[in-house]
Amino acid sequence: MNDNSAPDPDPTAADATETAAEEPRRSPAVIATAVALPIALLTGIVVAAVMVSRNPVTSPVGLGPVPAPEAESSACTDLLAALPQDIGDFARAELADPAPVGAAAWQAADASEVVVRCGLERPAEFDQAAALQIIDGVQWFEVSGAEQGIDASTWYVVDRPVYVALTVPNGSGPTPLQEISAAVADVLPQQEIDPAPVEGP
């Protein structure tokens, strides 16, 4: 005898349907928020890291005393006022007390420093045989720190009313010399160089 009655529904399938109906539906806005929060947090961390790298916390730079008879001259006052706040990757830094007159410093994120001193005495190595470099119309004389085991060079402006020294770490590129040359050219008039005579044998 054929049984044409409909089969009994599967109780397991019915339970699954009821369970799905009982689960609350997740709002698309909630899902979007759940996805966006980790992304926003990650973005915030990256932005904070970039801001820290652009604005490193610098400590005051300590500079020892050196003879600078013209440091308080109007020429040095004018030059210091014309110096930039940033030099490439170097940001202007405070000087530790007692801060020498006629000086300024900049620091990079790795704590390397660029230092300007104005009103110095003529460098002892600057004589008539000294090789000069002209950068943006300013004549510079370089003294390497290699002989003293210093990983930096000091460049002297030698064609202005006062001697200006720029100490830069090796590998810092041309930017510090270009930036300081521009400031020197703007405020200090050019004059004839006055090297020491070459010492005899």
Short mmCIF file of C-alpha atoms in Angstrom, two decimals:
data_model
loop_
_atom_site.label_atom_id
_atom_site.label_comp_id
_atom_site.label_asym_id
_atom_site.label_seq_id
_atom_site.Cartn_x
_atom_site.Cartn_y
_atom_site.Cartn_z
CA MET A 1 0.00 0.00 0.00
CA ASN A 2 1.36 3.32 -1.03
CA ASP A 3 1.62 6.03 1.61
CA ASN A 4 0.97 9.39 -0.11
CA SER A 5 1.03 11.45 3.08
CA ALA A 6 3.65 14.20 3.39
CA PRO A 7 6.79 13.20 5.30
CA ASP A 8 7.19 14.46 8.78
CA PRO A 9 9.40 17.59 8.90
CA ASP A 10 12.97 17.09 10.03
CA PRO A 11 13.08 18.15 13.69
CA THR A 12 16.79 19.02 13.39
CA ALA A 13 16.13 21.47 10.58
CA ALA A 14 13.31 23.05 12.55
CA ASP A 15 15.57 23.54 15.57
CA ALA A 16 18.22 25.21 13.37
CA THR A 17 15.62 27.58 11.90
CA GLU A 18 14.37 28.56 15.34
CA THR A 19 17.93 29.12 16.61
CA ALA A 20 18.75 31.38 13.65
CA ALA A 21 15.56 33.34 14.24
CA GLU A 22 16.40 33.78 17.91
CA GLU A 23 19.92 35.24 17.19
CA PRO A 24 19.85 39.03 16.98
CA ARG A 25 20.76 40.49 13.61
CA ARG A 26 23.98 42.55 13.60
CA SER A 27 23.48 46.06 12.33
CA PRO A 28 25.68 47.03 9.35
CA ALA A 29 26.71 50.14 11.30
CA VAL A 30 27.97 48.00 14.20
CA ILE A 31 29.96 45.82 11.81
CA ALA A 32 31.44 48.87 10.10
CA THR A 33 32.43 50.35 13.47
CA ALA A 34 34.03 47.10 14.59
CA VAL A 35 36.15 47.04 11.43
CA ALA A 36 36.98 50.75 11.48
CA LEU A 37 38.16 50.96 15.11
CA PRO A 38 41.32 48.84 14.70
CA ILE A 39 42.16 50.70 11.47
CA ALA A 40 41.68 54.08 13.17
CA LEU A 41 43.83 52.96 16.11
CA LEU A 42 46.60 51.79 13.79
CA THR A 43 46.41 55.05 11.82
CA GLY A 44 46.64 57.03 15.06
CA ILE A 45 49.75 55.14 16.13
CA VAL A 46 51.42 55.74 12.76
CA VAL A 47 50.55 59.44 12.80
CA ALA A 48 51.86 59.78 16.36
CA ALA A 49 55.12 58.09 15.36
CA VAL A 50 55.52 60.44 12.40
CA MET A 51 54.82 63.47 14.61
CA VAL A 52 57.43 62.30 17.13
CA SER A 53 59.98 61.79 14.38
CA ARG A 54 59.28 65.28 13.01
CA ASN A 55 59.38 66.91 16.42
CA PRO A 56 62.07 65.10 18.39
CA VAL A 57 62.46 65.97 22.04
CA THR A 58 65.78 67.77 22.19
CA SER A 59 67.88 68.34 25.26
CA PRO A 60 69.84 71.57 25.79
CA VAL A 61 73.16 71.57 23.94
CA GLY A 62 76.21 72.24 26.08
CA LEU A 63 78.92 74.36 24.45
CA GLY A 64 82.28 75.04 26.02
CA PRO A 65 83.85 78.49 25.98
CA VAL A 66 86.08 79.53 23.08
CA PRO A 67 87.71 82.91 22.39
CA ALA A 68 85.10 85.02 20.60
CA PRO A 69 86.06 88.70 20.95
CA GLU A 70 83.35 89.87 18.52
CA ALA A 71 80.52 87.66 19.79
CA GLU A 72 78.60 90.64 21.18
CA SER A 73 79.03 92.77 18.05
CA SER A 74 76.05 94.03 16.08
CA ALA A 75 77.16 91.81 13.18
CA CYS A 76 76.76 88.69 15.31
CA THR A 77 73.48 89.91 16.81
CA ASP A 78 72.11 90.43 13.29
CA LEU A 79 73.34 87.05 12.11
CA LEU A 80 71.85 85.14 15.05
CA ALA A 81 68.49 86.82 14.42
CA ALA A 82 68.61 85.73 10.76
CA LEU A 83 69.41 82.05 11.41
CA PRO A 84 66.69 79.54 10.44
CA GLN A 85 64.66 77.51 12.93
CA ASP A 86 65.29 74.28 11.01
CA ILE A 87 68.26 73.15 8.96
CA GLY A 88 67.25 70.06 7.01
CA ASP A 89 66.64 67.34 9.62
CA PHE A 90 68.05 69.53 12.42
CA ALA A 91 65.71 71.54 14.66
CA ARG A 92 66.73 74.58 16.69
CA ALA A 93 67.81 73.57 20.21
CA GLU A 94 68.30 75.44 23.44
CA LEU A 95 71.78 76.02 24.78
CA ALA A 96 72.64 74.73 28.23
CA ASP A 97 73.65 77.31 30.82
CA PRO A 98 76.04 79.00 30.84
CA ALA A 99 75.30 79.60 27.16
CA PRO A 100 78.10 81.35 25.27
CA VAL A 101 77.27 84.62 23.54
CA GLY A 102 77.07 84.52 19.75
CA ALA A 103 76.22 80.81 19.49
CA ALA A 104 73.30 78.72 18.25
CA ALA A 105 72.66 75.00 17.90
CA TRP A 106 70.36 72.54 16.16
CA GLN A 107 69.72 68.86 16.90
CA ALA A 108 68.54 65.92 14.82
CA ALA A 109 66.45 63.00 16.05
CA ASP A 110 69.64 60.95 16.54
CA ALA A 111 71.01 63.71 18.84
CA SER A 112 73.66 64.81 16.34
CA GLU A 113 74.24 68.55 16.41
CA VAL A 114 74.95 71.49 14.16
CA VAL A 115 76.55 74.47 15.91
CA VAL A 116 77.14 78.06 14.81
CA ARG A 117 79.52 80.40 16.65
CA CYS A 118 79.95 84.02 15.65
CA GLY A 119 82.70 86.54 16.41
CA LEU A 120 85.60 84.10 16.74
CA GLU A 121 89.25 84.84 16.32
CA ARG A 122 90.83 84.07 12.97
CA PRO A 123 91.40 80.29 12.83
CA ALA A 124 95.07 79.43 13.25
CA GLU A 125 95.01 77.18 10.17
CA PHE A 126 93.71 79.95 7.90
CA ASP A 127 96.75 81.20 6.02
CA GLN A 128 97.52 82.33 2.48
CA ALA A 129 97.91 78.72 1.33
CA ALA A 130 94.50 77.65 2.66
CA ALA A 131 92.04 76.19 0.19
CA LEU A 132 88.67 77.96 0.19
CA GLN A 133 85.25 76.93 -1.03
CA ILE A 134 82.62 79.41 -2.21
CA ILE A 135 79.03 78.51 -1.38
CA ASP A 136 76.31 80.91 -2.49
CA GLY A 137 78.84 83.74 -2.66
CA VAL A 138 80.29 83.08 0.81
CA GLN A 139 83.91 81.94 1.21
CA TRP A 140 84.45 79.07 3.65
CA PHE A 141 87.56 77.44 5.06
CA GLU A 142 87.25 73.88 6.37
CA VAL A 143 89.03 72.38 9.38
CA SER A 144 88.47 68.64 9.68
CA GLY A 145 88.06 67.06 13.11
CA ALA A 146 89.62 63.79 11.95
CA GLU A 147 93.01 64.49 13.55
CA GLN A 148 91.30 64.99 16.92
CA GLY A 149 89.16 61.87 16.42
CA ILE A 150 86.02 63.99 15.97
CA ASP A 151 83.43 62.83 13.43
CA ALA A 152 82.69 66.38 12.31
CA SER A 153 84.18 69.34 10.49
CA THR A 154 84.18 73.03 11.32
CA TRP A 155 83.75 75.49 8.47
CA TYR A 156 84.76 79.13 8.88
CA VAL A 157 83.31 82.11 7.03
CA VAL A 158 86.40 84.17 6.17
CA ASP A 159 85.15 87.01 3.96
CA ARG A 160 82.86 88.94 6.33
CA PRO A 161 83.44 91.52 9.12
CA VAL A 162 83.43 88.70 11.72
CA TYR A 163 84.57 85.10 11.64
CA VAL A 164 81.68 82.62 11.80
CA ALA A 165 82.19 78.93 12.50
CA LEU A 166 79.78 76.17 11.50
CA THR A 167 80.41 72.72 12.97
CA VAL A 168 78.57 69.90 11.20
CA PRO A 169 78.66 66.12 11.69
CA ASN A 170 80.21 64.17 8.83
CA GLY A 171 77.61 62.89 6.39
CA SER A 172 75.09 65.64 7.09
CA GLY A 173 75.11 66.78 3.45
CA PRO A 174 75.28 70.28 1.97
CA THR A 175 72.10 71.70 3.56
CA PRO A 176 73.70 73.22 6.71
CA LEU A 177 76.35 75.05 4.67
CA GLN A 178 73.75 76.28 2.18
CA GLU A 179 71.33 77.48 4.87
CA ILE A 180 73.98 79.31 6.89
CA SER A 181 75.53 80.76 3.72
CA ALA A 182 72.15 82.26 2.84
CA ALA A 183 71.83 83.87 6.28
CA VAL A 184 75.41 85.19 6.18
CA ALA A 185 74.96 86.63 2.69
CA ASP A 186 71.73 88.36 3.76
CA VAL A 187 73.06 90.23 6.79
CA LEU A 188 76.86 90.45 6.64
CA PRO A 189 78.61 92.52 3.98
CA GLN A 190 81.39 90.87 2.03
CA GLN A 191 84.96 92.06 2.52
CA GLU A 192 88.47 91.06 1.52
CA ILE A 193 89.86 87.97 3.20
CA ASP A 194 92.72 88.41 5.68
CA PRO A 195 94.65 85.14 5.93
CA ALA A 196 97.79 84.78 8.00
CA PRO A 197 101.10 84.66 6.10
CA VAL A 198 102.44 81.24 5.29
CA GLU A 199 105.04 80.18 7.85
CA GLY A 200 108.48 79.44 6.50
CA PRO A 201 110.21 76.03 6.68
#
